């Protein structure tokens, strides 16, 4: 029997060591820098300071935003910053139009911009596409012959019915693609048509081809921006742009092409709001209007789902890291962000965002892919593509090569941070207001360094007193308490660092309080086990036989106590917000790890101690008077096989 007991102890320890090794392997694999840097947990505002951002709501009419809009925006921004619920940011409304966001750690400019992005999602069929070119490319490359079917204002029409065995194939490209699960997939076409010929009915005027905004304040602001744009570029450039939009074929030879580009140079100086006021044809056809200008249009410039728009995507070559852009003319939006029920990110040969639609949205998405598939029966037609537009930028423009009846995926050369932000934007919806970053400052920890050190010192003294008392009262058994707490601390620290990188878990004073409270639950389990052990010995069993019996009786109580603590932590996490949520997460995490230590370390360690001579000594083991029994009675019990 003894070899089997030793074997069980051995494999318990091996399992625990393996779990610990895996946790710290993940810690070092996901970290960067030196060993010290890789072992640093993510600290909260009260422990390390961070960044304070002041956001100001901007309305076209200059009026104050409504209180319910501000509260809705605050909730969405807080959800974006803290998608996991454990980063513990501070997001508060200040005054009538400001929202102040305090985030732990230093934040990149790109992160701050994504934080206040409206995140208005639209799915639009591609009407026309061409690459965004530089001045050198314009003057070095002959203009292509215009396509008779290419028209910025045209509406694609399907001409065929998809076959039952249609399949999706991908063309190699670093541009993000969209796909369906499980019914099909789609990826962007590698080629783009550079031709640009407006339809005969397309108006070359300055007003957009789509219907004007209904909001009178927005219409007035657009008229003012358009007047500024005309004044900025001058009459000569404006008239040539109108002539070019009316008939691009007259500027095809080399000399006229260079003359056109030089004359239209003032358009490259226009600001985002001025570019947004131009007609769809001008935005797309004028070569001097760059994709960067289109991306910098004010938030909401292309949000109207009933308008055709011009937007750009960004393509990064994975080998050379060269960035290029493509311009798109896009049809009215057939699927909106409100049709998406959920969005999550994952990794499968690259980072991706998976989107599930609600019942109405699923039908719209299927109809849109069917329309694109029918339009693309002749290979290479731009109408075969569907652009996924987020705010002013095309995130992905896949070629639809089958009717998609499942969910959609956005894949491409994304980083983990990019897909995490994108999925959070889609999951929590678009902002009801437009915000601008007015101020971004670095803030110091709300808890000073001296106070933090004093708190840690007090915690250390308290733990030391607990350990001293454990050794005084339980003696050898106090070693079990000490080693178990050390093992729990190692596991908790490893998970703390790893989860900080994976889900953004931020350690604050509330989290530290959660870990400290979990020590009380762990201490209770020690008392239960050891007192059960004493009870077994009092009933006349030998120490060695009492250990497994005490464990069998104490195990159910320990599991019940930890289950109650874990259930309380889960409920608190689900119903609470802010620092209370962090407290609940820390308590639940520590409780789970305590159960791991109980089964894989504490009980096997007790079984190992039970086979030592010291365990049989009342003065050393800590069992005290319960071992002071009649030697004759002990001898008679030792012959009883039931007590062996």
Coordinates of C-alpha atoms in Angstrom, one line a residue, residues 175-561:
X175 CA -5.7 43.6 -47.3
X176 CA -8.1 42.3 -44.7
X177 CA -10.8 40.0 -46.0
X178 CA -14.2 38.9 -44.9
X179 CA -15.5 35.3 -44.8
X180 CA -18.4 33.3 -43.7
X181 CA -18.7 30.5 -41.3
X182 CA -19.5 27.8 -42.1
X183 CA -21.2 28.2 -45.4
X184 CA -18.4 30.1 -47.3
X185 CA -15.7 32.6 -47.2
X186 CA -14.6 35.6 -49.2
X187 CA -11.3 37.5 -49.6
X188 CA -10.3 40.6 -51.4
X189 CA -9.6 40.5 -55.1
X190 CA -5.9 41.2 -55.9
X191 CA -6.7 43.5 -58.8
X192 CA -8.3 46.9 -58.9
X193 CA -9.7 48.7 -61.8
X194 CA -8.1 52.2 -62.1
X195 CA -10.5 53.4 -64.7
X196 CA -12.8 56.3 -63.7
X197 CA -15.6 57.4 -66.0
X198 CA -18.7 59.0 -64.6
X199 CA -22.1 58.1 -66.0
X200 CA -23.8 60.6 -68.3
X201 CA -26.2 61.4 -65.7
X202 CA -23.7 62.2 -63.0
X203 CA -23.7 65.8 -62.2
X204 CA -20.3 67.5 -62.3
X205 CA -21.5 70.2 -59.9
X206 CA -20.2 70.8 -56.4
X207 CA -23.1 69.2 -54.6
X208 CA -23.0 65.5 -53.8
X209 CA -24.8 63.1 -56.1
X210 CA -26.7 61.7 -53.2
X211 CA -29.5 63.4 -51.3
X212 CA -28.4 66.3 -49.1
X213 CA -28.5 66.0 -45.3
X214 CA -31.9 66.5 -43.8
X215 CA -30.5 68.3 -40.7
X216 CA -30.5 72.0 -41.6
X217 CA -27.5 72.7 -39.3
X218 CA -25.5 70.0 -41.2
X219 CA -26.6 71.4 -44.5
X220 CA -25.5 74.9 -43.6
X221 CA -22.2 73.6 -42.3
X222 CA -21.7 71.7 -45.6
X223 CA -22.4 74.8 -47.7
X224 CA -20.0 76.9 -45.7
X225 CA -17.3 74.2 -46.1
X226 CA -18.0 74.0 -49.8
X227 CA -17.6 77.8 -50.2
X228 CA -14.3 77.6 -48.4
X229 CA -13.2 74.8 -50.6
X230 CA -14.0 76.8 -53.8
X231 CA -12.1 79.8 -52.4
X232 CA -9.1 77.7 -51.4
X233 CA -8.6 76.0 -54.8
X234 CA -9.4 79.0 -57.0
X235 CA -11.6 79.4 -60.1
X236 CA -9.1 77.9 -62.5
X237 CA -8.7 74.6 -60.6
X238 CA -12.4 74.4 -59.8
X239 CA -13.5 74.8 -63.4
X240 CA -10.9 72.3 -64.6
X241 CA -12.1 69.8 -61.9
X242 CA -15.7 70.2 -63.1
X243 CA -14.6 69.7 -66.7
X244 CA -12.6 66.6 -65.8
X245 CA -15.5 65.1 -63.8
X246 CA -17.8 65.8 -66.8
X247 CA -15.6 64.1 -69.3
X248 CA -12.4 62.4 -68.1
X249 CA -11.6 61.1 -71.6
X250 CA -10.4 64.5 -72.7
X251 CA -7.4 64.3 -70.3
X252 CA -6.0 61.0 -71.4
X253 CA -2.9 62.0 -73.3
X254 CA 0.4 62.6 -71.4
X255 CA 0.6 66.4 -71.7
X256 CA -3.0 67.0 -70.6
X257 CA -2.7 64.5 -67.8
X258 CA 0.3 66.3 -66.3
X259 CA -1.4 69.7 -66.9
X260 CA -4.5 68.4 -65.1
X261 CA -2.5 67.2 -62.1
X262 CA -0.5 70.5 -61.8
X263 CA -3.7 72.6 -62.1
X264 CA -5.6 70.6 -59.5
X265 CA -2.8 70.7 -56.9
X266 CA -4.7 73.2 -54.6
X267 CA -7.2 70.3 -54.0
X268 CA -4.4 68.5 -52.0
X269 CA -4.5 71.3 -49.4
X270 CA -8.2 71.0 -48.6
X271 CA -9.1 70.0 -45.0
X272 CA -11.3 67.1 -44.1
X273 CA -14.6 69.0 -43.8
X274 CA -13.9 70.8 -47.1
X275 CA -13.3 67.4 -48.9
X276 CA -16.5 66.0 -47.4
X277 CA -18.5 68.9 -48.9
X278 CA -17.3 68.0 -52.5
X279 CA -19.4 65.9 -54.8
X280 CA -18.9 62.2 -54.9
X281 CA -17.5 62.4 -58.4
X282 CA -14.9 65.0 -57.4
X283 CA -13.8 63.0 -54.3
X284 CA -13.3 60.0 -56.4
X285 CA -11.9 61.3 -59.7
X286 CA -9.8 64.3 -58.8
X287 CA -6.3 62.6 -58.5
X288 CA -5.0 65.3 -56.1
X289 CA -7.6 64.4 -53.4
X290 CA -5.7 61.7 -51.4
X291 CA -7.0 58.9 -49.4
X292 CA -5.5 60.5 -46.3
X293 CA -7.7 63.5 -46.9
X294 CA -10.8 61.2 -47.2
X295 CA -9.9 59.3 -44.0
X296 CA -9.5 62.7 -42.2
X297 CA -13.1 63.8 -43.0
X298 CA -15.1 64.7 -39.9
X299 CA -16.8 61.8 -38.1
X300 CA -20.2 61.0 -39.6
X301 CA -19.3 62.3 -43.1
X302 CA -20.2 59.0 -44.7
X303 CA -22.6 57.6 -42.1
X304 CA -25.8 58.1 -44.0
X305 CA -26.8 54.6 -45.2
X306 CA -29.0 56.1 -48.0
X307 CA -26.1 57.8 -49.7
X308 CA -23.5 56.5 -52.1
X309 CA -20.0 57.4 -50.7
X310 CA -16.3 57.5 -51.5
X311 CA -14.0 55.8 -49.0
X312 CA -10.5 54.3 -48.9
X313 CA -8.7 51.2 -47.5
X314 CA -5.1 50.8 -46.5
X315 CA -3.0 47.9 -47.8
X316 CA 0.3 47.1 -46.1
X317 CA 2.8 44.9 -48.0
X318 CA 3.9 42.2 -45.5
X319 CA 7.4 42.0 -47.0
X320 CA 8.3 45.6 -47.7
X321 CA 5.9 47.2 -45.2
X322 CA 5.0 49.7 -47.9
X323 CA 1.6 51.3 -47.3
X324 CA -0.7 51.9 -50.3
X325 CA -4.4 53.0 -50.6
X326 CA -7.3 52.3 -52.8
X327 CA -10.3 54.5 -53.5
X328 CA -13.8 53.1 -53.7
X329 CA -17.2 54.3 -54.8
X330 CA -19.7 52.4 -52.6
X331 CA -23.4 51.9 -53.0
X332 CA -26.0 52.6 -50.3
X333 CA -25.5 50.6 -47.1
X334 CA -27.6 47.4 -47.1
X335 CA -26.4 46.2 -43.7
X336 CA -25.7 48.4 -40.6
X337 CA -23.8 48.0 -37.4
X338 CA -27.2 47.7 -35.6
X339 CA -27.7 44.4 -37.5
X340 CA -24.6 42.9 -35.7
X341 CA -25.6 41.0 -32.5
X342 CA -22.1 40.1 -31.3
X343 CA -18.4 40.5 -32.3
X344 CA -15.4 38.6 -30.9
X345 CA -11.8 38.2 -31.9
X346 CA -9.6 35.2 -32.2
X347 CA -6.6 33.7 -33.9
X348 CA -6.7 31.2 -36.9
X349 CA -3.6 31.6 -39.1
X350 CA -3.9 35.3 -38.2
X351 CA -6.0 37.6 -36.0
X352 CA -9.6 38.0 -37.0
X353 CA -12.9 39.5 -35.9
X354 CA -16.0 37.3 -36.0
X355 CA -19.4 38.9 -36.3
X356 CA -22.8 37.3 -35.7
X357 CA -25.9 39.0 -37.0
X358 CA -29.4 39.2 -35.5
X359 CA -32.3 37.6 -37.4
X360 CA -33.0 40.7 -39.5
X361 CA -29.4 41.4 -40.1
X362 CA -28.6 37.8 -41.2
X363 CA -31.2 38.1 -43.9
X364 CA -29.8 41.5 -45.1
X365 CA -26.3 40.1 -45.1
X366 CA -27.3 37.1 -47.2
X367 CA -29.2 39.2 -49.7
X368 CA -26.2 41.6 -50.0
X369 CA -23.8 38.7 -50.7
X370 CA -26.2 37.3 -53.2
X371 CA -26.4 40.6 -55.0
X372 CA -22.6 40.9 -55.1
X373 CA -22.2 37.3 -56.2
X374 CA -24.7 37.8 -59.0
X375 CA -23.0 41.1 -60.1
X376 CA -19.7 39.3 -60.2
X377 CA -20.5 36.5 -62.7
X378 CA -18.1 38.2 -65.1
X379 CA -14.8 37.8 -63.3
X380 CA -13.0 41.0 -62.2
X381 CA -16.1 43.3 -61.9
X382 CA -15.8 45.6 -58.9
X383 CA -19.5 45.0 -58.1
X384 CA -18.5 41.5 -56.9
X385 CA -16.9 43.1 -53.8
X386 CA -18.6 44.2 -50.5
X387 CA -16.8 46.8 -48.5
X388 CA -17.0 46.8 -44.7
X389 CA -16.8 50.5 -43.8
X390 CA -16.0 51.6 -40.2
X391 CA -16.5 55.4 -39.9
X392 CA -14.6 57.0 -42.8
X393 CA -12.4 54.0 -43.7
X394 CA -12.8 50.7 -45.5
X395 CA -11.7 48.0 -43.1
X396 CA -12.1 45.2 -45.7
X397 CA -13.3 44.9 -49.3
X398 CA -13.7 41.1 -50.0
X399 CA -14.7 39.6 -53.3
X400 CA -17.9 37.6 -52.7
X401 CA -17.6 34.3 -54.6
X402 CA -20.5 32.5 -53.0
X403 CA -23.8 33.4 -51.3
X404 CA -23.0 33.6 -47.6
X405 CA -25.7 32.5 -45.2
X406 CA -23.6 32.3 -42.1
X407 CA -21.6 34.8 -39.9
X408 CA -19.0 37.2 -41.2
X409 CA -15.3 37.4 -40.4
X410 CA -12.8 40.2 -40.9
X411 CA -9.3 38.9 -41.3
X412 CA -6.0 40.3 -42.5
X413 CA -2.7 41.6 -41.3
X414 CA -4.1 42.7 -37.9
X415 CA -2.3 42.8 -34.5
X416 CA -4.0 41.5 -31.4
X417 CA -4.6 45.1 -30.1
X418 CA -6.2 46.1 -33.4
X419 CA -8.7 43.2 -33.4
X420 CA -9.4 43.7 -29.7
X421 CA -10.3 47.3 -30.3
X422 CA -12.3 46.6 -33.5
X423 CA -14.4 43.9 -31.8
X424 CA -15.0 46.1 -28.8
X425 CA -16.2 48.9 -31.1
X426 CA -18.6 46.6 -33.0
X427 CA -19.8 44.9 -29.8
X428 CA -20.7 48.0 -27.9
X429 CA -22.1 50.0 -30.8
X430 CA -21.5 53.5 -32.2
X431 CA -21.3 56.7 -30.1
X432 CA -24.4 58.9 -30.2
X433 CA -22.2 62.0 -30.3
X434 CA -19.1 63.2 -32.0
X435 CA -16.2 63.8 -29.6
X436 CA -12.8 65.5 -30.0
X437 CA -9.8 65.0 -27.7
X438 CA -9.2 68.4 -26.0
X439 CA -6.5 67.4 -23.6
X440 CA -4.4 64.3 -22.7
X441 CA -2.2 64.5 -19.6
X442 CA -0.1 62.1 -17.6
X443 CA -1.4 61.7 -14.0
X444 CA 0.4 60.4 -11.0
X445 CA -0.7 57.5 -8.8
X446 CA -3.7 58.4 -6.6
X447 CA -2.0 56.5 -3.8
X448 CA 1.5 57.9 -3.0
X449 CA 4.6 55.7 -3.0
X450 CA 5.1 56.1 0.7
X451 CA 1.5 55.0 1.5
X452 CA 1.8 52.1 -0.9
X453 CA 5.0 50.9 0.8
X454 CA 3.4 51.4 4.2
X455 CA 0.4 49.3 3.1
X456 CA 2.6 46.5 1.8
X457 CA 4.7 46.6 4.9
X458 CA 1.6 46.3 7.1
X459 CA 0.4 43.3 4.9
X460 CA 3.8 41.7 5.3
X461 CA 3.8 42.1 9.1
X462 CA 0.2 40.6 9.2
X463 CA 1.2 37.6 7.1
X464 CA 4.3 37.1 9.3
X465 CA 2.2 37.1 12.5
X466 CA -0.2 34.5 10.9
X467 CA 2.7 32.3 10.0
X468 CA 4.3 32.6 13.5
X469 CA 1.0 31.8 15.1
X470 CA 0.6 28.8 12.8
X471 CA 4.0 27.4 13.8
X472 CA 3.3 28.1 17.5
X473 CA -0.1 26.4 17.5
X474 CA 0.4 23.6 14.8
X475 CA 4.2 23.3 14.7
X476 CA 5.0 20.9 11.9
X477 CA 1.6 21.4 10.5
X478 CA 2.4 25.1 10.3
X479 CA 4.9 24.2 7.6
X480 CA 2.0 22.9 5.5
X481 CA 0.3 26.3 6.0
X482 CA 3.4 28.2 5.1
X483 CA 4.3 26.2 2.0
X484 CA 0.7 26.2 0.8
X485 CA 0.4 30.0 1.0
X486 CA 3.7 30.4 -0.8
X487 CA 2.5 28.0 -3.6
X488 CA -0.8 29.9 -3.8
X489 CA 1.1 33.2 -4.0
X490 CA 3.3 31.9 -6.9
X491 CA 0.2 30.8 -8.9
X492 CA -1.7 33.9 -8.2
X493 CA 1.2 36.1 -9.3
X494 CA 1.7 34.2 -12.5
X495 CA -1.9 34.4 -13.4
X496 CA -2.0 38.1 -12.5
X497 CA 0.8 38.9 -14.9
X498 CA -0.6 36.7 -17.7
X499 CA -4.2 37.9 -17.5
X500 CA -3.0 41.5 -17.4
X501 CA -1.7 41.0 -20.9
X502 CA -4.5 38.8 -22.3
X503 CA -7.7 40.4 -20.9
X504 CA -6.4 43.6 -19.5
X505 CA -6.7 42.7 -15.8
X506 CA -5.4 45.6 -13.8
X507 CA -4.2 45.3 -10.2
X508 CA -5.6 48.0 -8.0
X509 CA -6.1 48.3 -4.2
X510 CA -9.5 46.7 -4.7
X511 CA -7.9 43.7 -6.3
X512 CA -5.3 43.4 -3.6
X513 CA -8.2 43.4 -1.1
X514 CA -9.8 40.6 -3.0
X515 CA -6.6 38.5 -2.8
X516 CA -6.3 39.2 1.0
X517 CA -9.9 38.2 1.6
X518 CA -9.2 34.9 -0.2
X519 CA -6.5 34.2 2.3
X520 CA -9.2 34.0 5.0
X521 CA -11.0 31.3 3.0
X522 CA -7.7 29.4 2.6
X523 CA -6.9 29.7 6.4
X524 CA -10.4 28.3 7.1
X525 CA -9.7 25.2 5.0
X526 CA -6.5 24.6 7.0
X527 CA -8.4 24.8 10.3
X528 CA -11.1 22.4 9.0
X529 CA -8.6 19.9 7.8
X530 CA -6.4 19.9 10.9
X531 CA -9.3 19.8 13.4
X532 CA -10.8 16.9 11.5
X533 CA -7.4 15.2 11.8
X534 CA -7.5 15.7 15.6
X535 CA -11.0 14.3 15.7
X536 CA -9.9 11.1 14.0
X537 CA -7.0 10.6 16.4
X538 CA -9.3 11.2 19.4
X539 CA -11.5 8.5 18.1
X540 CA -8.6 6.1 18.4
X541 CA -7.0 6.0 15.0
X542 CA -3.3 6.2 14.4
X543 CA -1.9 9.4 12.8
X544 CA -1.1 7.7 9.6
X545 CA -4.6 6.2 9.1
X546 CA -6.2 9.4 10.4
X547 CA -4.8 11.6 7.6
X548 CA -6.7 10.0 4.7
X549 CA -9.9 9.7 6.8
X550 CA -9.7 13.4 7.9
X551 CA -9.2 14.4 4.3
X552 CA -12.2 12.5 3.2
X553 CA -14.4 14.2 5.8
X554 CA -12.9 17.7 5.4
X555 CA -12.8 17.7 1.6
X556 CA -16.6 18.1 1.2
X557 CA -16.6 21.0 3.7
X558 CA -13.6 22.7 2.0
X559 CA -15.2 22.4 -1.4
X560 CA -18.5 23.8 -0.1
X561 CA -16.8 26.8 1.5

